[in-house]
Amino acid sequence: MASQPPIREIDWKKAAQAVQDVATAQNVPTSVFPKPTEAPTVPHSETSPEGQGGATRLPKTARPAKQSVPAPSPTKTFSCVLPVYLIEEIQSRTFHARPHQTTNYTTLMAFKEAGFHVKAEDLVPDRRRSRPKA
Amino acid sequence: MSLHQRPIVISFSSPKGGVGKSTTCACLAGSLAARGNKVHILDTDTNRTLADWALDFPQDTTGITVEAISEGTNLLGHLRQLCSTLDGFIFVDVAGAWETYALAAASVADLVISPAKLNVPDLKMAAKTRAFLDHLGTTLGRPITHRVLINEVSALASSHYQRGAFKSLESAPFTAFNTLIGDRAPFAEIFSTGQTPHFADQSREPVRKAVAQLDELTNEVLATIDAASQDIPMLTKVAA
């Protein structure tokens, strides 16, 4: 067995009191576990196959209609020299705006807000997450 | 002086769900088990993630035992009993919500680990956890050792984004482990294969990388507990 670091002795009484005090002060709830539930029983008419013990049939539904999503516009790399503080602000805003948002999106939004024409289909927070699955 | 001997207690805690508490708990348990330690996991989460994992793959959790804690259990009383009968490590995996089991586990833990991903909601919750533990520590009369574990760091994520995120960590009101856990398949695979990276097929490159990260984390966890205990009186060495 690997060697363990030294450890302190636990004051169980003090711990129990502290838990009670903090739980009361901060209104911390006790754990409530969900109870296992059974599927709700639906009464069937006596003449239906289900009512006579047949297999449950689900109603047939039409396939959902496919929605056409406009394809994003073609892109290409465009490089320009920016002050470091501006680059840092773009990175910072990308991080703080919301998770999984790219710097590309932050920059495009800035262009749009400045009056440039940016198509809605090109404003995708993170294109990697919207790629169609193979 | 009598030699005091008890298992090391580590709690995995965050009021937010989906941050990686159960996965980290299982992977770290696997790492310690691979070093010859016994790890007993108390699953207090209502979702029973780890209890179900142990039931599904009983043969793949060598050195690790998992116990599901039911509603109404006196967790502190149970931990006290376990501390007097077990050796090695006790891990407490708590639910993604602030409730009394999280408080109880933190009140006796040698280390509280809050996993978080590199995004604002997770990091905010890690900061809230720190504030909550500070309150508990003040009431207890001793500081609670707490570390945030940044996990699911993507090698594919934009370096700009990650740099921005890491920069915000520098001013964060908590201490994070230096070790970062990557977004690697072997971590998620434990729930489909039953094997933690240390017990998975190490001929696979992703598994070897996951093992290397976990080894680094395990060393840092042990060093953190060791360093924290230097500041606390009434210390006794546990026999190796």
Short mmCIF file of C-alpha atoms in Angstrom, two decimals:
data_model
loop_
_atom_site.label_atom_id
_atom_site.label_comp_id
_atom_site.label_asym_id
_atom_site.label_seq_id
_atom_site.Cartn_x
_atom_site.Cartn_y
_atom_site.Cartn_z
CA MET A 1 0.00 0.00 0.00
CA ALA A 2 1.24 3.49 -0.78
CA SER A 3 2.25 5.64 2.19
CA GLN A 4 -0.41 8.07 3.35
CA PRO A 5 0.15 11.62 4.52
CA PRO A 6 -0.35 12.46 8.21
CA ILE A 7 -3.92 13.16 9.19
CA ARG A 8 -5.71 15.03 11.94
CA GLU A 9 -8.14 13.61 14.43
CA ILE A 10 -11.81 14.32 13.68
CA ASP A 11 -13.88 16.11 16.30
CA TRP A 12 -17.19 14.43 15.46
CA LYS A 13 -19.22 16.32 18.05
CA LYS A 14 -17.99 19.68 16.80
CA ALA A 15 -18.59 18.65 13.20
CA ALA A 16 -22.19 17.63 13.93
CA GLN A 17 -22.84 20.93 15.72
CA ALA A 18 -21.29 22.97 12.90
CA VAL A 19 -23.34 21.14 10.27
CA GLN A 20 -26.51 21.82 12.23
CA ASP A 21 -25.62 25.49 12.79
CA VAL A 22 -24.71 26.19 9.15
CA ALA A 23 -27.69 24.21 7.82
CA THR A 24 -30.02 26.27 10.02
CA ALA A 25 -28.33 29.60 9.25
CA GLN A 26 -28.28 29.06 5.48
CA ASN A 27 -31.52 27.10 5.27
CA VAL A 28 -29.78 24.06 3.75
CA PRO A 29 -32.28 21.29 2.97
CA THR A 30 -31.85 17.64 3.86
CA SER A 31 -31.45 15.19 0.98
CA VAL A 32 -34.74 13.97 -0.41
CA PHE A 33 -34.57 10.92 -2.62
CA PRO A 34 -37.15 10.34 -5.35
CA LYS A 35 -39.47 7.41 -4.78
CA PRO A 36 -39.69 4.78 -7.50
CA THR A 37 -42.84 5.30 -9.52
CA GLU A 38 -44.90 2.98 -11.64
CA ALA A 39 -46.20 3.88 -15.07
CA PRO A 40 -49.70 5.35 -14.82
CA THR A 41 -52.44 2.94 -15.76
CA VAL A 42 -54.83 4.16 -18.41
CA PRO A 43 -58.29 2.64 -18.47
CA HIS A 44 -59.19 1.06 -21.82
CA SER A 45 -62.57 0.36 -23.31
CA GLU A 46 -63.69 -3.25 -22.94
CA THR A 47 -63.99 -3.69 -26.68
CA SER A 48 -60.52 -2.42 -27.54
CA PRO A 49 -57.66 -4.91 -28.05
CA GLU A 50 -55.79 -3.24 -25.19
CA GLY A 51 -58.71 -3.84 -22.87
CA GLN A 52 -58.60 -7.54 -23.74
CA GLY A 53 -54.96 -7.85 -22.80
CA GLY A 54 -53.52 -7.14 -26.25
CA ALA A 55 -50.26 -5.29 -26.77
CA THR A 56 -50.43 -1.54 -26.34
CA ARG A 57 -50.51 0.20 -29.71
CA LEU A 58 -49.20 3.66 -30.10
CA PRO A 59 -50.98 5.98 -32.53
CA LYS A 60 -49.25 6.34 -35.89
CA THR A 61 -47.82 9.75 -36.49
CA ALA A 62 -46.43 11.36 -39.59
CA ARG A 63 -42.70 11.93 -39.82
CA PRO A 64 -41.72 15.44 -38.76
CA ALA A 65 -41.25 17.71 -41.72
CA LYS A 66 -37.64 18.56 -42.50
CA GLN A 67 -36.80 22.19 -41.95
CA SER A 68 -34.55 23.86 -44.42
CA VAL A 69 -31.74 25.76 -42.71
CA PRO A 70 -29.84 28.30 -44.80
CA ALA A 71 -26.25 27.19 -45.33
CA PRO A 72 -23.55 29.44 -43.89
CA SER A 73 -21.74 31.69 -46.35
CA PRO A 74 -18.32 30.70 -47.64
CA THR A 75 -15.48 31.96 -45.48
CA LYS A 76 -11.78 32.62 -45.81
CA THR A 77 -9.06 33.74 -43.43
CA PHE A 78 -8.48 37.48 -43.15
CA SER A 79 -5.63 38.59 -40.95
CA CYS A 80 -4.95 42.06 -39.64
CA VAL A 81 -2.73 43.51 -36.94
CA LEU A 82 -4.58 44.60 -33.78
CA PRO A 83 -3.36 46.09 -30.49
CA VAL A 84 -2.75 43.40 -27.85
CA TYR A 85 -5.27 45.00 -25.45
CA LEU A 86 -8.00 44.68 -28.10
CA ILE A 87 -7.15 41.02 -28.69
CA GLU A 88 -7.29 40.45 -24.95
CA GLU A 89 -10.67 42.17 -24.73
CA ILE A 90 -12.05 39.97 -27.51
CA GLN A 91 -10.78 36.88 -25.67
CA SER A 92 -12.16 38.11 -22.37
CA ARG A 93 -15.59 38.93 -23.81
CA THR A 94 -15.69 35.54 -25.50
CA PHE A 95 -15.07 33.83 -22.21
CA HIS A 96 -17.49 35.89 -20.16
CA ALA A 97 -20.33 36.12 -22.68
CA ARG A 98 -21.25 32.46 -22.29
CA PRO A 99 -19.58 29.07 -22.49
CA HIS A 100 -18.68 27.56 -25.84
CA GLN A 101 -18.69 30.80 -27.78
CA THR A 102 -15.90 31.37 -30.27
CA THR A 103 -13.79 34.49 -30.79
CA ASN A 104 -15.07 34.43 -34.37
CA TYR A 105 -18.62 34.94 -33.10
CA THR A 106 -17.60 37.75 -30.75
CA THR A 107 -15.84 39.54 -33.61
CA LEU A 108 -18.75 39.06 -36.03
CA MET A 109 -21.18 40.41 -33.43
CA ALA A 110 -18.97 43.48 -33.01
CA PHE A 111 -19.04 44.02 -36.78
CA LYS A 112 -22.82 43.64 -36.85
CA GLU A 113 -23.28 46.09 -33.97
CA ALA A 114 -21.01 48.55 -35.79
CA GLY A 115 -23.37 48.50 -38.78
CA PHE A 116 -21.71 45.95 -41.06
CA HIS A 117 -24.03 43.54 -42.85
CA VAL A 118 -23.66 40.08 -41.33
CA LYS A 119 -26.18 37.40 -42.32
CA ALA A 120 -28.08 35.65 -39.53
CA GLU A 121 -26.97 32.19 -40.70
CA ASP A 122 -23.35 33.23 -40.22
CA LEU A 123 -23.89 34.28 -36.60
CA VAL A 124 -23.41 30.87 -34.96
CA PRO A 125 -21.94 30.97 -31.41
CA ASP A 126 -19.89 27.83 -31.96
CA ARG A 127 -20.02 26.29 -35.44
CA ARG A 128 -18.26 23.13 -34.27
CA ARG A 129 -21.38 22.27 -32.27
CA SER A 130 -23.77 22.80 -35.16
CA ARG A 131 -22.06 20.66 -37.75
CA PRO A 132 -24.31 17.93 -39.13
CA LYS A 133 -23.35 14.51 -37.81
CA ALA A 134 -21.81 12.13 -40.34
CA MET B 1 0.63 8.51 22.91
CA SER B 2 -1.66 6.12 21.10
CA LEU B 3 -1.31 5.94 17.36
CA HIS B 4 -4.35 7.41 15.71
CA GLN B 5 -5.21 5.72 12.47
CA ARG B 6 -8.12 6.43 10.21
CA PRO B 7 -8.87 6.59 6.51
CA ILE B 8 -8.41 9.81 4.57
CA VAL B 9 -11.77 11.38 3.76
CA ILE B 10 -12.24 13.23 0.47
CA SER B 11 -15.51 14.86 -0.51
CA PHE B 12 -16.50 15.68 -4.10
CA SER B 13 -18.76 18.64 -3.91
CA SER B 14 -20.36 21.31 -6.07
CA PRO B 15 -23.90 22.65 -5.99
CA LYS B 16 -23.99 22.32 -9.78
CA GLY B 17 -24.73 19.06 -11.56
CA GLY B 18 -22.75 17.75 -14.53
CA VAL B 19 -19.40 19.21 -13.48
CA GLY B 20 -17.71 15.80 -13.23
CA LYS B 21 -18.00 14.90 -9.54
CA SER B 22 -18.83 11.22 -10.00
CA THR B 23 -16.41 10.70 -12.88
CA THR B 24 -13.55 12.34 -10.98
CA CYS B 25 -14.45 10.38 -7.86
CA ALA B 26 -14.34 7.05 -9.71
CA CYS B 27 -11.18 7.87 -11.68
CA LEU B 28 -9.27 9.07 -8.62
CA ALA B 29 -10.45 5.99 -6.72
CA GLY B 30 -9.10 3.87 -9.57
CA SER B 31 -5.76 5.67 -9.44
CA LEU B 32 -5.41 5.11 -5.69
CA ALA B 33 -6.58 1.50 -5.99
CA ALA B 34 -3.92 0.91 -8.65
CA ARG B 35 -1.34 2.01 -6.05
CA GLY B 36 -2.60 -0.67 -3.67
CA ASN B 37 -4.97 1.46 -1.58
CA LYS B 38 -8.49 0.54 -0.58
CA VAL B 39 -11.12 3.11 -1.49
CA HIS B 40 -14.64 3.05 -0.10
CA ILE B 41 -17.04 5.35 -1.93
CA LEU B 42 -20.19 6.64 -0.27
CA ASP B 43 -22.67 7.58 -2.97
CA THR B 44 -25.05 10.12 -1.44
CA ASP B 45 -26.28 11.36 -4.81
CA THR B 46 -29.95 10.67 -5.44
CA ASN B 47 -29.05 9.70 -9.01
CA ARG B 48 -27.01 6.74 -7.70
CA THR B 49 -24.45 7.18 -10.48
CA LEU B 50 -21.59 5.37 -8.77
CA ALA B 51 -23.71 2.85 -6.90
CA ASP B 52 -25.22 1.78 -10.23
CA TRP B 53 -21.74 1.71 -11.80
CA ALA B 54 -20.50 -0.67 -9.13
CA LEU B 55 -23.58 -2.86 -9.52
CA ASP B 56 -23.22 -2.95 -13.31
CA PHE B 57 -19.49 -3.79 -13.28
CA PRO B 58 -18.71 -5.56 -9.98
CA GLN B 59 -15.65 -7.35 -11.41
CA ASP B 60 -14.01 -4.17 -12.71
CA THR B 61 -13.82 -2.20 -9.49
CA THR B 62 -10.94 -4.02 -7.78
CA GLY B 63 -9.93 -2.30 -4.55
CA ILE B 64 -12.97 -0.04 -4.72
CA THR B 65 -16.20 -0.57 -2.83
CA VAL B 66 -19.27 1.57 -3.34
CA GLU B 67 -22.07 2.03 -0.85
CA ALA B 68 -25.33 3.82 -1.62
CA ILE B 69 -26.49 6.09 1.17
CA SER B 70 -30.24 6.18 1.58
CA GLU B 71 -32.48 9.04 2.63
CA GLY B 72 -32.45 9.79 6.32
CA THR B 73 -29.05 8.19 7.02
CA ASN B 74 -26.98 9.90 9.72
CA LEU B 75 -23.99 10.44 7.43
CA LEU B 76 -21.66 11.71 10.16
CA GLY B 77 -22.53 8.77 12.38
CA HIS B 78 -21.94 6.36 9.51
CA LEU B 79 -18.65 8.02 8.58
CA ARG B 80 -17.52 7.80 12.19
CA GLN B 81 -18.21 4.08 12.20
CA LEU B 82 -16.39 3.59 8.90
CA CYS B 83 -13.41 5.63 10.11
CA SER B 84 -13.01 3.27 13.04
CA THR B 85 -13.18 0.11 10.95
CA LEU B 86 -11.68 0.90 7.52
CA ASP B 87 -8.28 1.99 6.32
CA GLY B 88 -7.24 3.63 3.07
CA PHE B 89 -9.59 6.25 1.69
CA ILE B 90 -13.25 7.17 2.01
CA PHE B 91 -14.67 9.19 -0.87
CA VAL B 92 -18.02 10.92 -0.53
CA ASP B 93 -19.78 11.72 -3.80
CA VAL B 94 -22.52 14.22 -3.09
CA ALA B 95 -25.45 15.42 -5.18
CA GLY B 96 -25.22 18.50 -7.38
CA ALA B 97 -27.12 20.63 -4.88
CA TRP B 98 -26.41 22.11 -1.49
CA GLU B 99 -27.88 19.77 1.05
CA THR B 100 -26.92 18.50 4.47
CA TYR B 101 -24.97 15.48 3.16
CA ALA B 102 -22.61 17.87 1.36
CA LEU B 103 -22.20 19.87 4.57
CA ALA B 104 -21.63 16.77 6.71
CA ALA B 105 -19.03 15.34 4.33
CA ALA B 106 -17.19 18.67 4.09
CA SER B 107 -17.16 19.11 7.87
CA VAL B 108 -14.92 16.07 8.36
CA ALA B 109 -13.16 15.82 4.99
CA ASP B 110 -9.40 16.14 4.73
CA LEU B 111 -9.98 17.64 1.30
CA VAL B 112 -13.01 18.88 -0.61
CA ILE B 113 -12.67 18.71 -4.38
CA SER B 114 -14.98 20.76 -6.61
CA PRO B 115 -14.67 19.74 -10.25
CA ALA B 116 -15.47 22.47 -12.77
CA LYS B 117 -15.23 22.92 -16.48
CA LEU B 118 -13.64 25.97 -18.07
CA ASN B 119 -16.83 27.98 -18.29
CA VAL B 120 -18.37 30.77 -16.28
CA PRO B 121 -21.31 28.88 -14.67
CA ASP B 122 -19.04 26.10 -13.36
CA LEU B 123 -16.40 28.52 -12.10
CA LYS B 124 -19.07 30.66 -10.42
CA MET B 125 -20.36 27.58 -8.62
CA ALA B 126 -16.83 26.69 -7.56
CA ALA B 127 -16.51 30.17 -6.06
CA LYS B 128 -19.85 29.75 -4.28
CA THR B 129 -18.68 26.42 -2.89
CA ARG B 130 -15.56 28.14 -1.55
CA ALA B 131 -17.69 30.81 0.17
CA PHE B 132 -19.97 28.16 1.62
CA LEU B 133 -17.02 26.15 2.94
CA ASP B 134 -15.52 29.31 4.44
CA HIS B 135 -18.71 29.75 6.45
CA LEU B 136 -18.60 26.13 7.56
CA GLY B 137 -14.90 26.44 8.41
CA THR B 138 -15.52 29.52 10.54
CA THR B 139 -18.22 27.66 12.44
CA LEU B 140 -15.93 24.63 12.84
CA GLY B 141 -13.02 26.75 14.00
CA ARG B 142 -10.62 25.44 11.35
CA PRO B 143 -10.16 26.06 7.64
CA ILE B 144 -11.54 23.50 5.22
CA THR B 145 -9.05 22.41 2.58
CA HIS B 146 -10.71 22.96 -0.77
CA ARG B 147 -9.41 22.67 -4.33
CA VAL B 148 -11.11 23.19 -7.67
CA LEU B 149 -10.31 20.65 -10.35
CA ILE B 150 -10.55 21.98 -13.88
CA ASN B 151 -11.65 19.12 -16.07
CA GLU B 152 -12.83 18.35 -19.59
CA VAL B 153 -10.24 20.77 -20.94
CA SER B 154 -10.48 20.33 -24.69
CA ALA B 155 -7.35 20.06 -26.76
CA LEU B 156 -9.49 21.27 -29.66
CA ALA B 157 -10.92 24.34 -27.94
CA SER B 158 -9.68 27.67 -29.19
CA SER B 159 -6.48 28.73 -27.51
CA HIS B 160 -7.88 32.28 -27.31
CA TYR B 161 -10.85 31.06 -25.32
CA GLN B 162 -8.75 28.93 -22.99
CA ARG B 163 -6.27 31.74 -22.43
CA GLY B 164 -9.13 34.05 -21.47
CA ALA B 165 -10.53 31.42 -19.11
CA PHE B 166 -7.19 30.76 -17.43
CA LYS B 167 -6.63 34.48 -17.03
CA SER B 168 -9.89 34.75 -15.10
CA LEU B 169 -8.75 31.87 -12.86
CA GLU B 170 -5.82 33.94 -11.62
CA SER B 171 -8.20 36.29 -9.82
CA ALA B 172 -10.66 33.56 -8.78
CA PRO B 173 -11.56 33.40 -5.08
CA PHE B 174 -10.52 29.73 -4.86
CA THR B 175 -7.44 27.60 -5.30
CA ALA B 176 -7.33 25.25 -8.26
CA PHE B 177 -5.18 22.19 -8.73
CA ASN B 178 -2.28 22.73 -11.11
CA THR B 179 -3.26 19.49 -12.82
CA LEU B 180 -5.81 19.91 -15.57
CA ILE B 181 -7.90 16.96 -16.66
CA GLY B 182 -8.47 16.76 -20.39
CA ASP B 183 -11.61 15.90 -22.28
CA ARG B 184 -10.60 12.31 -23.00
CA ALA B 185 -12.73 9.33 -23.89
CA PRO B 186 -11.24 7.00 -21.20
CA PHE B 187 -12.77 9.19 -18.46
CA ALA B 188 -16.26 8.91 -19.89
CA GLU B 189 -15.78 5.26 -20.82
CA ILE B 190 -15.79 4.13 -17.19
CA PHE B 191 -19.57 4.13 -17.28
CA SER B 192 -19.74 1.99 -20.41
CA THR B 193 -16.84 -0.40 -19.77
CA GLY B 194 -16.69 -0.28 -15.96
CA GLN B 195 -12.93 0.28 -16.08
CA THR B 196 -11.28 3.40 -14.72
CA PRO B 197 -8.30 4.48 -16.87
CA HIS B 198 -5.81 2.69 -14.58
CA PHE B 199 -7.60 -0.62 -15.17
CA ALA B 200 -8.38 -0.03 -18.86
CA ASP B 201 -6.34 -1.18 -21.85
CA GLN B 202 -3.17 0.85 -21.51
CA SER B 203 -1.94 -0.12 -24.95
CA ARG B 204 -4.28 2.66 -26.12
CA GLU B 205 -2.63 6.06 -26.32
CA PRO B 206 -5.68 8.01 -24.91
CA VAL B 207 -5.75 5.68 -21.90
CA ARG B 208 -2.02 6.22 -21.23
CA LYS B 209 -2.54 9.99 -21.39
CA ALA B 210 -5.54 9.78 -19.03
CA VAL B 211 -3.50 7.67 -16.60
CA ALA B 212 -0.64 10.18 -16.69
CA GLN B 213 -3.02 13.04 -15.85
CA LEU B 214 -4.63 11.05 -13.04
CA ASP B 215 -1.24 10.11 -11.60
CA GLU B 216 -0.29 13.78 -11.56
CA LEU B 217 -3.61 14.64 -9.91
CA THR B 218 -3.24 11.86 -7.33
CA ASN B 219 0.22 13.13 -6.35
CA GLU B 220 -1.15 16.64 -6.02
CA VAL B 221 -4.13 15.45 -3.93
CA LEU B 222 -1.83 13.61 -1.51
CA ALA B 223 0.57 16.56 -1.34
CA THR B 224 -2.35 18.94 -0.65
CA ILE B 225 -3.63 16.80 2.23
CA ASP B 226 -0.08 16.50 3.53
CA ALA B 227 0.52 20.26 3.37
CA ALA B 228 -2.84 21.05 4.99
CA SER B 229 -2.19 18.68 7.86
CA GLN B 230 1.11 20.43 8.67
CA ASP B 231 -0.91 23.41 9.93
CA ILE B 232 -3.19 21.40 12.18
CA PRO B 233 -2.21 20.25 15.68
CA MET B 234 -2.72 16.71 17.03
CA LEU B 235 -1.18 14.99 14.08
CA THR B 236 -0.10 11.43 14.06
CA LYS B 237 1.49 9.49 11.25
CA VAL B 238 -0.50 6.70 9.69
CA ALA B 239 1.51 3.55 9.31
CA ALA B 240 2.42 3.00 5.67
#
